[in-house]
Short mmCIF file of C-alpha atoms in Angstrom, two decimals:
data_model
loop_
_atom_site.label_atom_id
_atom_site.label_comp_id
_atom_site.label_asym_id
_atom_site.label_seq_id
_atom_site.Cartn_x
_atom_site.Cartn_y
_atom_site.Cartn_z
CA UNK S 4 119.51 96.55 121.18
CA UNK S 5 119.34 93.33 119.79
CA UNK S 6 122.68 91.11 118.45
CA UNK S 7 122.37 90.15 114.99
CA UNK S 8 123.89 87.93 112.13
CA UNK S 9 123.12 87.89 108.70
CA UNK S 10 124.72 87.31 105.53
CA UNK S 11 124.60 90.06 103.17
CA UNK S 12 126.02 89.32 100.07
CA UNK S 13 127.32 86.55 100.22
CA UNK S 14 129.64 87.82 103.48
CA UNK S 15 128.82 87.39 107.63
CA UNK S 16 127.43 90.16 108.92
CA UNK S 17 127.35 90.31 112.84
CA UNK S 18 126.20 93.63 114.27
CA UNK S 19 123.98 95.10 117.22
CA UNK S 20 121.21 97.28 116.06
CA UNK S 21 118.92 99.24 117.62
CA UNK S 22 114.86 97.22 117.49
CA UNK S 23 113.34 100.50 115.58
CA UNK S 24 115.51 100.31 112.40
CA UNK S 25 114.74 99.41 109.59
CA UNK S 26 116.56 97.29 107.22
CA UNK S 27 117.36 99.83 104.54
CA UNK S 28 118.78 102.16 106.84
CA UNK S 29 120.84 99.27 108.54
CA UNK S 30 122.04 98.94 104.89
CA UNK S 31 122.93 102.24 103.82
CA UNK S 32 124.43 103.86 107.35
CA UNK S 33 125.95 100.86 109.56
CA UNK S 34 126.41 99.08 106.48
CA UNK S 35 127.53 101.78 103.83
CA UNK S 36 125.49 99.95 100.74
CA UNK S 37 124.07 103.18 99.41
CA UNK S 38 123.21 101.67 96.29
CA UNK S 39 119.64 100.18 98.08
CA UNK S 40 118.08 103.56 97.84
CA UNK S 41 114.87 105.49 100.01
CA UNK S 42 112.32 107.29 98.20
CA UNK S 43 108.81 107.39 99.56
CA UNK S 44 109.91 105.45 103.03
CA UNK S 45 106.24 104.75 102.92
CA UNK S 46 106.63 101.36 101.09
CA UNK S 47 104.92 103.04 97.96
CA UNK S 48 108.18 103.74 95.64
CA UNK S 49 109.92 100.35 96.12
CA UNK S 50 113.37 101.84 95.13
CA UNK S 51 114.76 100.46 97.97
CA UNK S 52 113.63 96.64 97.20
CA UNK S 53 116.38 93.92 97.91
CA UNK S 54 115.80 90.26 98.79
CA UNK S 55 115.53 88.71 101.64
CA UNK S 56 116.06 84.94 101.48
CA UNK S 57 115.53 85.27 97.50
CA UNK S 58 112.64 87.12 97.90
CA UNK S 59 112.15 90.75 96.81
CA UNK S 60 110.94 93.00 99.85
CA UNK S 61 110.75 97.01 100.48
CA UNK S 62 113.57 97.06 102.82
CA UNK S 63 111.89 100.23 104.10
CA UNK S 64 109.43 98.55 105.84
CA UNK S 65 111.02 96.15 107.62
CA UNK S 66 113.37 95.77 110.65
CA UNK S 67 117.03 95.25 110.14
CA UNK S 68 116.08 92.16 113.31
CA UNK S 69 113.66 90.83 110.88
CA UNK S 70 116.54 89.90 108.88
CA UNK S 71 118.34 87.97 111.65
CA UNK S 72 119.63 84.96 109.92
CA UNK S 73 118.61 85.72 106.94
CA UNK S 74 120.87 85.81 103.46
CA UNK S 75 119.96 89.64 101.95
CA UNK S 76 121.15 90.62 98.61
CA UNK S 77 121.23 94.20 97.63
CA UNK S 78 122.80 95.66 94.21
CA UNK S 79 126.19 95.90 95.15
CA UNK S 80 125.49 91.84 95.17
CA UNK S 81 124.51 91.48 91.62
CA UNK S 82 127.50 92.06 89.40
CA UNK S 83 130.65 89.47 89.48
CA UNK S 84 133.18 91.57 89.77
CA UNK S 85 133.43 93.95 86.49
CA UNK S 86 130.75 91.95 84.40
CA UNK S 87 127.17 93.24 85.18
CA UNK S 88 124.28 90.73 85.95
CA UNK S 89 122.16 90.45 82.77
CA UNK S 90 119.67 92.83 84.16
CA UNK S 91 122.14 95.47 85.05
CA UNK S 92 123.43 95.36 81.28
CA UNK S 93 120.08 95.53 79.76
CA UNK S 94 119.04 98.51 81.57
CA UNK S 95 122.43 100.26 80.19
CA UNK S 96 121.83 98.83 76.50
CA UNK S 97 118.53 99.67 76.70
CA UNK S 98 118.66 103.30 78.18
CA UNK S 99 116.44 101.70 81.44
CA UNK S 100 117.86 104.85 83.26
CA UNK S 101 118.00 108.14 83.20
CA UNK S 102 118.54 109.74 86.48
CA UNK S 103 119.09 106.41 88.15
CA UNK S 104 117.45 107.16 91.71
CA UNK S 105 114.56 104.25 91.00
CA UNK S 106 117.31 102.06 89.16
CA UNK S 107 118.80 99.83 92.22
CA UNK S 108 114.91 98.92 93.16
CA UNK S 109 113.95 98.66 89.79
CA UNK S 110 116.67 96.42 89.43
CA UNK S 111 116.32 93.83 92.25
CA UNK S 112 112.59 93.74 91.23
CA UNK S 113 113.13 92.78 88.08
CA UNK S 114 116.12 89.75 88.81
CA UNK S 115 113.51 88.50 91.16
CA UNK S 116 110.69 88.33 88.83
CA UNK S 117 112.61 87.07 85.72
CA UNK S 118 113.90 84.54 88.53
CA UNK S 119 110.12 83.18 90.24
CA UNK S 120 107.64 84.19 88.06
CA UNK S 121 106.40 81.09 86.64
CA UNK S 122 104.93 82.06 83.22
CA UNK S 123 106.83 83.09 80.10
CA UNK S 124 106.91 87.19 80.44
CA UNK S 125 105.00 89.60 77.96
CA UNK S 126 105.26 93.43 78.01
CA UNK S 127 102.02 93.86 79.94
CA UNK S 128 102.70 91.36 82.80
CA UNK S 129 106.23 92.86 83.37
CA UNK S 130 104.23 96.45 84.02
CA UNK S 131 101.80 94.80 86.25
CA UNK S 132 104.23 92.81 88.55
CA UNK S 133 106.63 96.05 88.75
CA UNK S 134 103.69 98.64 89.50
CA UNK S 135 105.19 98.36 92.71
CA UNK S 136 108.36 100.27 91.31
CA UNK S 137 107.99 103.86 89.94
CA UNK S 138 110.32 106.01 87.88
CA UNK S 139 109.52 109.41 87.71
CA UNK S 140 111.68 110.46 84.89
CA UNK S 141 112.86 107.35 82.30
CA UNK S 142 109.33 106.53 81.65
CA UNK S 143 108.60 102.82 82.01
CA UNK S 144 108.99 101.61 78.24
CA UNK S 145 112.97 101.32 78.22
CA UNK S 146 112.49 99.78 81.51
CA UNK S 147 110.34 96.81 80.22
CA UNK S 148 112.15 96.65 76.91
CA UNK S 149 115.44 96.13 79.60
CA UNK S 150 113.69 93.39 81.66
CA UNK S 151 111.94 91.85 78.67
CA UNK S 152 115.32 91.56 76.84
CA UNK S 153 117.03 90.43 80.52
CA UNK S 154 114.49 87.61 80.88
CA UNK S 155 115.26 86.43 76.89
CA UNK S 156 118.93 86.27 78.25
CA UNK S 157 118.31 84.54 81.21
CA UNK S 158 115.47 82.20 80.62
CA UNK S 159 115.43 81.53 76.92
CA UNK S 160 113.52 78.25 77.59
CA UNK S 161 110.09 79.57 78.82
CA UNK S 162 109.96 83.02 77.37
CA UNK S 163 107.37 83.59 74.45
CA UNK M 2 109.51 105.25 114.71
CA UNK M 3 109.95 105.70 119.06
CA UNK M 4 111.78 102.39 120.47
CA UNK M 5 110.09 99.50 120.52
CA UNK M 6 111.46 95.77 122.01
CA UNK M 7 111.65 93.59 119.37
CA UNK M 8 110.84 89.81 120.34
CA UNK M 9 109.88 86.18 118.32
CA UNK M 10 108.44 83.73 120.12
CA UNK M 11 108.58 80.17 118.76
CA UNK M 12 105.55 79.25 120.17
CA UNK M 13 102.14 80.27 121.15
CA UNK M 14 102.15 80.32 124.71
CA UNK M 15 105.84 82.11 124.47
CA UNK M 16 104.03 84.47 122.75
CA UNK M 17 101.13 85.14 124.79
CA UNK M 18 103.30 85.22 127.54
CA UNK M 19 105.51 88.37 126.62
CA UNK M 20 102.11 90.18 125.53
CA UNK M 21 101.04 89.96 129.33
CA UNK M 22 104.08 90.96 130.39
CA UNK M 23 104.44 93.91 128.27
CA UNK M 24 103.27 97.48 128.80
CA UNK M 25 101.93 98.38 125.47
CA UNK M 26 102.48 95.52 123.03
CA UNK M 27 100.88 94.84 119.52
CA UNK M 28 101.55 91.14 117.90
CA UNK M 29 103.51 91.58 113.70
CA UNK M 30 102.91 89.42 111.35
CA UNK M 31 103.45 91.21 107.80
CA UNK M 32 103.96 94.75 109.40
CA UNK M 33 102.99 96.49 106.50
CA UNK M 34 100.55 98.60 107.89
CA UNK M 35 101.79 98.59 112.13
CA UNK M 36 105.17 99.44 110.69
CA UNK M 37 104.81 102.61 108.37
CA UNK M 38 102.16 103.84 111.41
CA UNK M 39 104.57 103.20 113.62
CA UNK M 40 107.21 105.35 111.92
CA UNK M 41 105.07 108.09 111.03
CA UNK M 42 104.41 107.78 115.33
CA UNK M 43 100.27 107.25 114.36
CA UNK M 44 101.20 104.22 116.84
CA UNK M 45 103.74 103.40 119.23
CA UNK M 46 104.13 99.78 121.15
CA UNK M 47 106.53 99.01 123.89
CA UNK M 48 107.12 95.53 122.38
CA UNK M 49 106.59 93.91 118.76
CA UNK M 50 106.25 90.59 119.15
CA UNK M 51 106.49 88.97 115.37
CA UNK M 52 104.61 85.78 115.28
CA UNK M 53 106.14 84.31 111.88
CA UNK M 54 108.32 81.44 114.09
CA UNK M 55 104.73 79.57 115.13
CA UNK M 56 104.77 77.07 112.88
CA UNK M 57 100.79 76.28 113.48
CA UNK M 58 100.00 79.96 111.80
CA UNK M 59 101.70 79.03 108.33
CA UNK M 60 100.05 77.23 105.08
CA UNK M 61 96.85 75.75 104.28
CA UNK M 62 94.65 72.41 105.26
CA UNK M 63 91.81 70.87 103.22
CA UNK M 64 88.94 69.89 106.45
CA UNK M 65 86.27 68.01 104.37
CA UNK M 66 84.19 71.00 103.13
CA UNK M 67 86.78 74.18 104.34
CA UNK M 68 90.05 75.33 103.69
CA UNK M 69 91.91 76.39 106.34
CA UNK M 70 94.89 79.02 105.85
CA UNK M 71 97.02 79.93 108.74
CA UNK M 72 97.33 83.48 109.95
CA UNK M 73 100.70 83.95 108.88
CA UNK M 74 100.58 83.01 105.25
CA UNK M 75 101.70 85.43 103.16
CA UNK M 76 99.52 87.17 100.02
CA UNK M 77 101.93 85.52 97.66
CA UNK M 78 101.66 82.03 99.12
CA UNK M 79 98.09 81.95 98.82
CA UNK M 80 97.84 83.54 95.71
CA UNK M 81 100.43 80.71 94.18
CA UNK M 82 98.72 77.78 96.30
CA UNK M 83 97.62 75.46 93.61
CA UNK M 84 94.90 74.32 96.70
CA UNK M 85 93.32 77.35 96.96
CA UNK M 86 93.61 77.63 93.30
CA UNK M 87 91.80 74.33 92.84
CA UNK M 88 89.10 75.08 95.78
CA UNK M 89 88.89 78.93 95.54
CA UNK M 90 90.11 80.37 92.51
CA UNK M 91 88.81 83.80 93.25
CA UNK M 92 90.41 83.69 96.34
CA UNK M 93 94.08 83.03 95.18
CA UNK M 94 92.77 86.24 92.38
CA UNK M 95 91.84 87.75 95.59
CA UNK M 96 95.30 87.59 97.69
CA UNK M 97 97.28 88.27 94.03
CA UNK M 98 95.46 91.25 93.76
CA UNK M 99 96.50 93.67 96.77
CA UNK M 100 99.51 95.70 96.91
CA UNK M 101 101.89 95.01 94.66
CA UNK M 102 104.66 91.76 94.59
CA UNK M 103 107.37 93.05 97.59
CA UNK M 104 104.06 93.66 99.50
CA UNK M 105 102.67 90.55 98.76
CA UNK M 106 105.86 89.12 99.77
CA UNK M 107 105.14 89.90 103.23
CA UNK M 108 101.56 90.66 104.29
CA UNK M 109 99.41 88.21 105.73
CA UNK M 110 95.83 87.10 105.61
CA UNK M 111 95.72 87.34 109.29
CA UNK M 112 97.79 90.57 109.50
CA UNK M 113 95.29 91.86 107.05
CA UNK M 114 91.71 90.26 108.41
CA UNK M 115 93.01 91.60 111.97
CA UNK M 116 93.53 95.44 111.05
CA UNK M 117 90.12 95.55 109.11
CA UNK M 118 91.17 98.53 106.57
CA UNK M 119 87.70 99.77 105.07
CA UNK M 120 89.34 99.11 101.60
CA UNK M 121 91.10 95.87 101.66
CA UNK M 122 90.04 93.12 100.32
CA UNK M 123 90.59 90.14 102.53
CA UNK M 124 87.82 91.39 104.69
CA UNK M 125 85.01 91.12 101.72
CA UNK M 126 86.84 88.01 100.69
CA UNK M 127 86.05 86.41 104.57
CA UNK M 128 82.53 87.91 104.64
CA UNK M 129 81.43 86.88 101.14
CA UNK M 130 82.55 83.10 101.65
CA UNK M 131 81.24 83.64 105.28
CA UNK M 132 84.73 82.08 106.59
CA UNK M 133 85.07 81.33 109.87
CA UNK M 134 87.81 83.25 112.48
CA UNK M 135 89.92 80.62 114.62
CA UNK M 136 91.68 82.09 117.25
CA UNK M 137 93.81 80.77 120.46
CA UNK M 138 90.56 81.24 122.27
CA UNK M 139 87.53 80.85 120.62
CA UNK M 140 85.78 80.56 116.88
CA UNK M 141 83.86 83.23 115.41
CA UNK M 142 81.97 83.71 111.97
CA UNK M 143 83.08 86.34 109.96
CA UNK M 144 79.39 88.39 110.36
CA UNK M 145 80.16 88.92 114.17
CA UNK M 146 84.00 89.38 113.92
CA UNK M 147 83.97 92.60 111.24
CA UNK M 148 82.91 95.32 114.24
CA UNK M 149 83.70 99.09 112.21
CA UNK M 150 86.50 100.87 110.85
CA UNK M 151 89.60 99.03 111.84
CA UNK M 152 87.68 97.42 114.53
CA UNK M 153 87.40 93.64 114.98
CA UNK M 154 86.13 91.69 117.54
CA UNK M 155 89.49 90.06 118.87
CA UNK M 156 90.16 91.48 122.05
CA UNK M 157 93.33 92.49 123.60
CA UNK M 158 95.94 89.57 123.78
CA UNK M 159 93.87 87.69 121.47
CA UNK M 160 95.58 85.76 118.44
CA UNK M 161 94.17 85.08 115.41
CA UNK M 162 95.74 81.17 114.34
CA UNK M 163 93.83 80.49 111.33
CA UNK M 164 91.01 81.16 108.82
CA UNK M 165 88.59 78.67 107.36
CA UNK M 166 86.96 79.05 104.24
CA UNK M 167 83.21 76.96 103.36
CA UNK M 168 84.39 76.00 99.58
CA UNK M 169 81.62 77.54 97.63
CA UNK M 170 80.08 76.36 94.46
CA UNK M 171 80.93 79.56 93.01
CA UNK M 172 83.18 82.59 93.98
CA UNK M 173 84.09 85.90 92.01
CA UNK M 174 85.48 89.34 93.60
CA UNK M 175 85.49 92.34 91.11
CA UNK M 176 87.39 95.76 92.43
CA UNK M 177 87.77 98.93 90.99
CA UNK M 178 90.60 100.35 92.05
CA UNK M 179 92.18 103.96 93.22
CA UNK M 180 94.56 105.02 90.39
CA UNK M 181 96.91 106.51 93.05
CA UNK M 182 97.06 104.06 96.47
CA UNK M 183 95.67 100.92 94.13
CA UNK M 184 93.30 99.81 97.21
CA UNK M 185 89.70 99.12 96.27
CA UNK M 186 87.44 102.25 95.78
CA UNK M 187 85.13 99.51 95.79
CA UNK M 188 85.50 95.63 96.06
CA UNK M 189 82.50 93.05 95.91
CA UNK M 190 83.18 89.40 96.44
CA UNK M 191 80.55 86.82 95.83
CA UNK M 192 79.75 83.48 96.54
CA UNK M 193 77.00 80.54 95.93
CA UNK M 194 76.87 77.57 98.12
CA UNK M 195 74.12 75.13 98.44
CA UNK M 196 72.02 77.98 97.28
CA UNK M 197 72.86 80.43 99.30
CA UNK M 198 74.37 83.63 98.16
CA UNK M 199 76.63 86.09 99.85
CA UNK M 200 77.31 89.57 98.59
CA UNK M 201 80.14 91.43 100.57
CA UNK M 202 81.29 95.21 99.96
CA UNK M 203 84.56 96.61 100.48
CA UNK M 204 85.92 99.64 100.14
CA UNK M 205 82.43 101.94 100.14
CA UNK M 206 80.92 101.49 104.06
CA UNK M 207 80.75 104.26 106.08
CA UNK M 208 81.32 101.98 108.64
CA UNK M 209 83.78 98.50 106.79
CA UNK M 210 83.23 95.81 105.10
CA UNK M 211 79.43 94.88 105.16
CA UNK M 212 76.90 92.28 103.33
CA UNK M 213 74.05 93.74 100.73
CA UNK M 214 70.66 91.15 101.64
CA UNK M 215 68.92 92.58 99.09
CA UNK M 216 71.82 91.78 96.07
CA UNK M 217 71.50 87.97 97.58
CA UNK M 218 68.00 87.68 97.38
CA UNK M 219 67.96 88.72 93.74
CA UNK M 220 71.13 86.03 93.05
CA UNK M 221 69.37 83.37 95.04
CA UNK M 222 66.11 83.72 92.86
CA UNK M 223 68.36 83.98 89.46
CA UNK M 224 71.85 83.86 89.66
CA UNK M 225 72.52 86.72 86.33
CA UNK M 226 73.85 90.08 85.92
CA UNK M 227 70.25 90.73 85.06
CA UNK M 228 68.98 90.05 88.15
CA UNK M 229 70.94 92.74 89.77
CA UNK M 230 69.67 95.69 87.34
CA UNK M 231 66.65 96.91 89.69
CA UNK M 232 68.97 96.62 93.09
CA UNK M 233 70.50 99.56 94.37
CA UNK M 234 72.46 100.09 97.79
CA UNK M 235 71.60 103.37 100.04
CA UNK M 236 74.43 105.98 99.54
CA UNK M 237 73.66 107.18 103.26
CA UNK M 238 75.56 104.22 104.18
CA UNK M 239 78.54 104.87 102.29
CA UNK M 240 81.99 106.37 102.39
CA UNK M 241 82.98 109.83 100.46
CA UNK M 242 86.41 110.77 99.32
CA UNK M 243 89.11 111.86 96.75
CA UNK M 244 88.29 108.89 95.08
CA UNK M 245 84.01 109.10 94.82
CA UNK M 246 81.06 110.62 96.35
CA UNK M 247 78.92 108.05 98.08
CA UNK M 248 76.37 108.15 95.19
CA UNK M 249 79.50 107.11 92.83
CA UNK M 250 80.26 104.21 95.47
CA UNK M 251 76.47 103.01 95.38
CA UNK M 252 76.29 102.65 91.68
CA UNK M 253 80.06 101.29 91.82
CA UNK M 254 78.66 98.48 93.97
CA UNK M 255 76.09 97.62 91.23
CA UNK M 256 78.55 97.61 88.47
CA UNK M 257 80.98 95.56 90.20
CA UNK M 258 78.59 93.30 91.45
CA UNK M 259 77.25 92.01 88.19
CA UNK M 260 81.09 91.91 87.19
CA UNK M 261 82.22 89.38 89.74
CA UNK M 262 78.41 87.31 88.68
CA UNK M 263 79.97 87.64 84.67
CA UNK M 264 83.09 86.34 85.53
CA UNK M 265 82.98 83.03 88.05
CA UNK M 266 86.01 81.62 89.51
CA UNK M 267 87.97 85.10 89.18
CA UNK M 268 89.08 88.00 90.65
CA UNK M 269 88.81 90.63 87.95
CA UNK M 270 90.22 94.31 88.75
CA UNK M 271 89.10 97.93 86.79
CA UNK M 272 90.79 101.28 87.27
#
């Protein structure tokens, strides 16, 4: 067992965990954010992506301790409140879900894309930097119509 | 996943310490290959000892004519390093290539170079550029440190610090990738320095990465896709699965090879 602090969403988290977990099941059971969801568990699926120091990582394969002082936001972090973060309101607007299992990954990949990448985003680079998300039921074109019209939103500067 | 101790050294000797002190240890650096065979129990260690707190094993040096990266830097750094962009284009096409970006977040060159998967592409990357392997006790070229499947020649205990790259005149990797798991059915990176040409293969041995003398000899004469028409590679050497018969692999090679000569300075990937 190894003590533990981290901030996850924006609040101090101090807890002991057990060395074998892994961060998305220290988020969902000894946390209770269910919203960062498992799919594959095999790092394939990426539904359960948060960030980690404002990076986007499968939170399925790695340890809750490998987040020890580290500032983790998952997509209960995203929204202010009642007003959705651009991303979450483009994926309503622009039916990006249907069942909604892929949607909290899909999600957190997407903020942190529209946030680093360092090019102005087209249709076809949005599918190949999320190929590490996968939806088995919306299809992927509302998805990238969401993000594309997310990224107009937030970055109007440097999009195309 | 059994239970493992969990430890992170700030510094080398810290770690090699808890390694001889520990019963069945394995050093992490990206864990994205220890950790899933870990949890599916393919592997089980005593202690993890992470070695992303040693500052020596991050980011990259220019050394007159080599580029050294450290053994902890991630996919994504390298692939965004406007160094190895300048020096080694294909390289940074290389490292932007694997996985996808949450994996790239985290996986390592050395993480990567030390497991030796037949199929990924750091390996061919090392052996085509002929890079040399720095570790905390010795150096060793990348010919002698590639051993078989998964199989290096680091021996237990033994950390990998950092990698240097020759900077090459030119340098091109072409892949063709598995539509399912994305790794390399087949990979070839190439490289010309003073001259001298190296092919490397991944993805298609029977037994890892490995060079093709007779694609080099042909580039070294005329440096062309043409030259590489008449060359062929022995399918008794290579690797047969879901994703191609070994005959599939050998022509593969071909194809891919006079890809990576047609496009210089990239990394250029085909499904």
């Amino acid at each position: 067992m190894t003590n533990i602090v981290l901030t996850v969403n924006g609040t101090q988290v101090l807890r002991e965990v057990e060395d074998n977990i892994f961060l998305a099941y220290f988020l969902r059971e000894q946390l209770g954010l269910t919203g960062t969801h498992v799919g594959c568990d095999t790092s394939q699926c990426g539904c359960c992506v948060v960030h980690v120091n404002g990076t986007s990582v499968k939170s399925c394969t790695m340890l809750a301790v490998q987040a020890n002082s580290a500032d983790v936001t998952t997509i209960e972090g995203l929204a202010k409140g009642d007003v959705l973060h651009p991303v979450q309101r483009a994926f309503k607007e622009h039916h990006g879900l249907q069942c909604g299992f892929c949607t909290p990954g899909m999600i957190m990949a997407a903020v942190d894309l529209i946030n680093t990448y360092p090019k102005p985003l087209t249709a076809e680079i949005v599918r190949d930097e999320m190929e590490g998300n996968l939806c088995r039921c919306t299809g992927y074109h509302n998805i990238v119509k969401a993000i594309l019209a997310a990224a107009d939103e937030m970055r109007p500067v440097v999009t195309a | 996943m059994y239970p493992t101790k969990y430890h992170t050294p700030k510094t080398l000797s810290e770690a090699q310490k808890i390694f001889a002190a520990a019963a069945s240890p394995a050093y992490l650096s990206g864990g994205h290959t220890l950790l899933p065979a870990m949890k599916l129990r393919l592997a089980a260690h005593s202690d993890l000892i992470d070695l992303s707190a040693i500052p020596e094993m991050h980011g990259f040096t220019q050394k007159a004519d080599r580029l050294s990266i450290g053994a902890m830097t991630r996919h994504h750094d390298v692939a965004n390093s406007a160094l190895v962009a300048k020096l080694i284009p294909a390289l940074a096409g290389c490292a932007g290539s694997i996985g996808d970006r949450h994996v790239r977040h985290r996986g390592t060159i050395g993480g990567s170079v030390a497991n030796n998967d037949p199929a990924a592409d750091y390996p061919a990357a090392l052996l085509g550029l002929g890079a040399i392997i720095v570790t905390d006790k010795r150096q060793l070229v990348a010919d002698e440190f590639f051993t078989g499947l998964y199989q290096t020649a680091l021996q237990p205990g033994e950390i990998l610090l950092q990698v240097e790259f020759p900077i090459p005149q030119i340098a091109a990797y072409a892949k063709f990738r598995s539509l399912a798991s994305r790794y390399s059915v087949v990979g070839v990176f190439i490289s010309q320095n003073n001259k001298k040409v190296r092919v490397a293969v991944t993805g298609a041995g029977a037994g890892g990465v490995f060079r093709v003398q007779s694609f080099e000899a042909a580039l070294e004469k005329d440096f062309s896709p043409s030259a590489l028409v008449t060359c062929s590679v022995d399918p008794a050497y290579l690797m047969a699965d879901a994703s191609g018969s070994s005959e599939y692999r050998a022509n593969l090679i071909n194809v891919m090879a006079r890809r990576a000569v047609e496009n210089p300075g990239k990394t250029s990937c085909y499904n």
